[in-house]
Amino acid sequence: MKQTKSVFLLVVIFLSQYTFSQQTTDDAKSKIAAVLDNYFDLEREAIHLHLDKTTFINNESVWYKGYIINRKTNKPYFTTNVFVTLYNDSGKQLSEKLVYATNGTFSGKIELGPNLDSGNYYIQVYTNWMNNFSENESTITKVRVINPEQGIINDKKIIKESLGIYLNPEGNSLISGVSNTIGVQVKDCRKNAPENLEATVQNSKGEILKAFKLNRFGFGKFDITPSSEKLKVVVNYNDKILEKDLPNAELIGIALEANSFSIEGKTAIKLKTNPSSYNALSSKKLYLIIHQDQNSTIYSLEFKPNELEQTLIVNNSDLKEGINTIRIIDNDLKQWAERLIYINPMTKNNFTIVKNKRNNDKIVLVGYSETQNSTMSISVLPEDTKAIDENNSIIAGITINPYLNSSLQNANYYLNEQSRLKFYELDLALLNQEKMKYSWDLMKIGSPVSNYSFDMGINLKGTIDSSIKDKTKHKVKLITYKDFISTTADVSEKGEYQFEHLLLTDSTQVNLSLQKLPDFEEVKTKLTPQVLNRKRPFNKPFTGVDKEHCIEPTATEDFSNFDLPTIEGKIIKLDEVVVKNNKPKLTYEKVLSNTMLRGYKIDDSNNHSSVLNFIEQNGFVVDRTPGNINITSRGKASLNLPDPTPVVYIDDRQLLFHFDELEYMQMITVDEIYIDAHAIVASMNNNQGIIKIYTKKLKTGYFSKPNPNAFFIKDAFTDAGSFKNADYQNTQTKGFDNFGIIGWLPKITSDESGNFQFEVIDYNKSKCRTIIEGMTPDGKLYHQEKTVELK
């Protein structure tokens, strides 16, 4: 009996210890996951700029298309207020514009000027919401400007005096007694690297222990088991010898190696430690975390005295596409190693573009995309252009750059015409990141707080005359004839009124009037509101390029043979060089909320049906149950939600509760319709898609002028404008072929079958180079470059 009790007691003790151990493990995992969940709880935007080109003559304009995704969902985001700024390389701001974004995209231009010097300039794009984060979540894109009087600046010339070796142990630490991988980078003060370098690892006697080559971008790596012996990396460049001592090895730690490209669809992670570390860490629980923002997978680790090396194979399909971070963390939340890896997106989108016909002075091109209803931007350049660099890729801009302290250089080299060798080289670039953007030590201290607002539109605020009685029985009416806005705001007991989410453009006159309820009788008074949210400075502005030990670049012989295009300094309006467009002009297309919707002018050619039929033909499903009209979008955001419904407006009045008003509405009564079945709607009501109907009979009183106060707003949303090419004196020159542009199409959308069409001016070129970037409604990204026959 006593023996039975003893056995029972041992079992209870064992189970109690096991349960306690299991609970401790689960608690630690939960704490690690909570750090990630809390730190990335606030939505973060990722923005990419597609430019028409990256090298400009100083009296040209920079044309751009921006793409925005929500990093939590990896889908287009409903951001509206985007700031686009231009800086010189000293960090001086040269221009600032507020740009309207819709459906996760925006477009516009930056006007340069004849006074700009040759050199590099930087476009920084940000939102006010990004001010909430300690990391710099803005996008910075470099462009090169050429002043013809000064020549082309050769900023690729190696500044030999500033060359240095930078060592980056994999996992961010060098562990004694085990094999470690050390990344090597050679670069000058402008981040340029000589090609075909060879590096050696030498001891204090100068004996060569290892030799290895660096790639064309100055990256390389080698394996070594550190000991007490002092070692250094040596590189010879011309007559200059570069040396860098290896960092001291740490006695306690874990060496980390990762490889996401050698095994198809797999990531191999190797962990190594030494006996001293095993003894020091034996009382701790260790975890391997792979995460992208808050999305994480956590594995328990356990070393044994005779098993101080572990290899974990992970399916890439279980990881998020793009950059993932690997961390080794213990149960006290101390980090022991960290590493970035890249998971290549599995889905591809192939394009076909061919010449369709020549129409007077234009060439019509037709294309086919494997994805339907995709928004895209297309740059059309001479075949042998030198006006584009290797850094401007939407794939890198959205899936890589948001996780780095500075944009990935040579992104197109790694991501175009992909191969295992190029993914190896991309991994070298990630291995040699000198500092991680997201610090675990900072993440576990606290989480971002939303002290800065997520702005949507322009907000106006004012106060009526304090002598007016019964203030709440008044309304302030606002009308702008330029932007087709008519709305009212309530007046508080303090006499305050506020208009929110207004889509106003630059240089707009706002007409205000005070109306007394219930008869809306106008009250003669002065109204002077203030614009609340137009000026939103960024708390991490571009501060300039570090020029310490850097010789200012000058024009050199390497670039002296590059002919430049000659520009008159004027701008060609397309209707001056092409036949007149006979398509009916749209009245409401410049209303900001309509800019990314498909607009249709309703005339005798398309007014013989019902409005519901038209809606059905443009991507929506219509249920015509009498007295209960229902419209839904064809795409579902979630299997757990009903089919999403669109937001519908008639003459800017939203249909809030039902769509029955459309049941008998005929197209003959409609002037224009703007529609997009995949438009993003900032709503908690499961909305997707926008339909805006403008009737031929204007709303009563819409343009009737009371006796308003006139309030002029100089700076609001900038007009995106329509692309107009520079006035090249001669397009049959080497200068035009080097740096000219044939066309820029920022607002192309493929139809339900994946087809699209666009046209460019015929500059008598046999071929052109097209650069296509875009995004599907569900956030899939694509970048492709094609050479297209034009003859």
XYZ file of C-alpha atoms in Angstrom, residues 36-46 69-72 77 79 126-138 293-294 402 437-438 442-443 446-454 538-541:
50
model
C 4.545 41.433 -32.073
C 0.757 41.818 -31.974
C 0.932 44.981 -29.873
C 3.806 46.590 -31.735
C 2.190 46.096 -35.136
C -1.379 46.656 -33.954
C -1.696 50.028 -35.717
C -2.055 49.636 -39.473
C 1.056 50.572 -41.423
C 1.032 51.771 -44.998
C 3.590 50.743 -47.594
C -1.097 48.741 -49.470
C -2.142 47.971 -45.911
C 0.653 45.799 -44.525
C -1.786 43.900 -42.307
C -5.524 50.701 -48.690
C -5.481 56.197 -47.703
C 4.519 60.101 -46.520
C 1.198 60.361 -44.696
C 0.411 62.091 -41.422
C -0.385 58.658 -39.938
C 3.251 57.616 -40.444
C 4.272 60.149 -37.785
C 2.977 57.683 -35.169
C 5.893 55.294 -35.669
C 9.456 55.500 -34.403
C 10.656 53.903 -37.644
C 10.697 55.894 -40.862
C 7.808 54.398 -42.856
C 7.997 56.967 -45.653
C 4.994 42.325 -38.782
C 2.401 40.700 -36.470
C 9.377 48.787 -45.954
C 14.921 48.499 -39.018
C 12.723 46.884 -36.365
C 12.521 48.675 -28.751
C 9.539 46.507 -29.649
C 6.240 49.648 -25.787
C 3.906 49.991 -28.747
C 3.133 52.930 -31.058
C 0.284 55.223 -30.032
C -2.003 56.967 -32.515
C -1.163 60.557 -31.620
C -1.378 61.611 -35.274
C -4.627 61.345 -37.178
C -5.396 59.259 -40.250
C 6.850 64.768 -41.371
C 8.867 64.173 -38.206
C 11.498 62.194 -40.138
C 12.213 64.392 -43.179
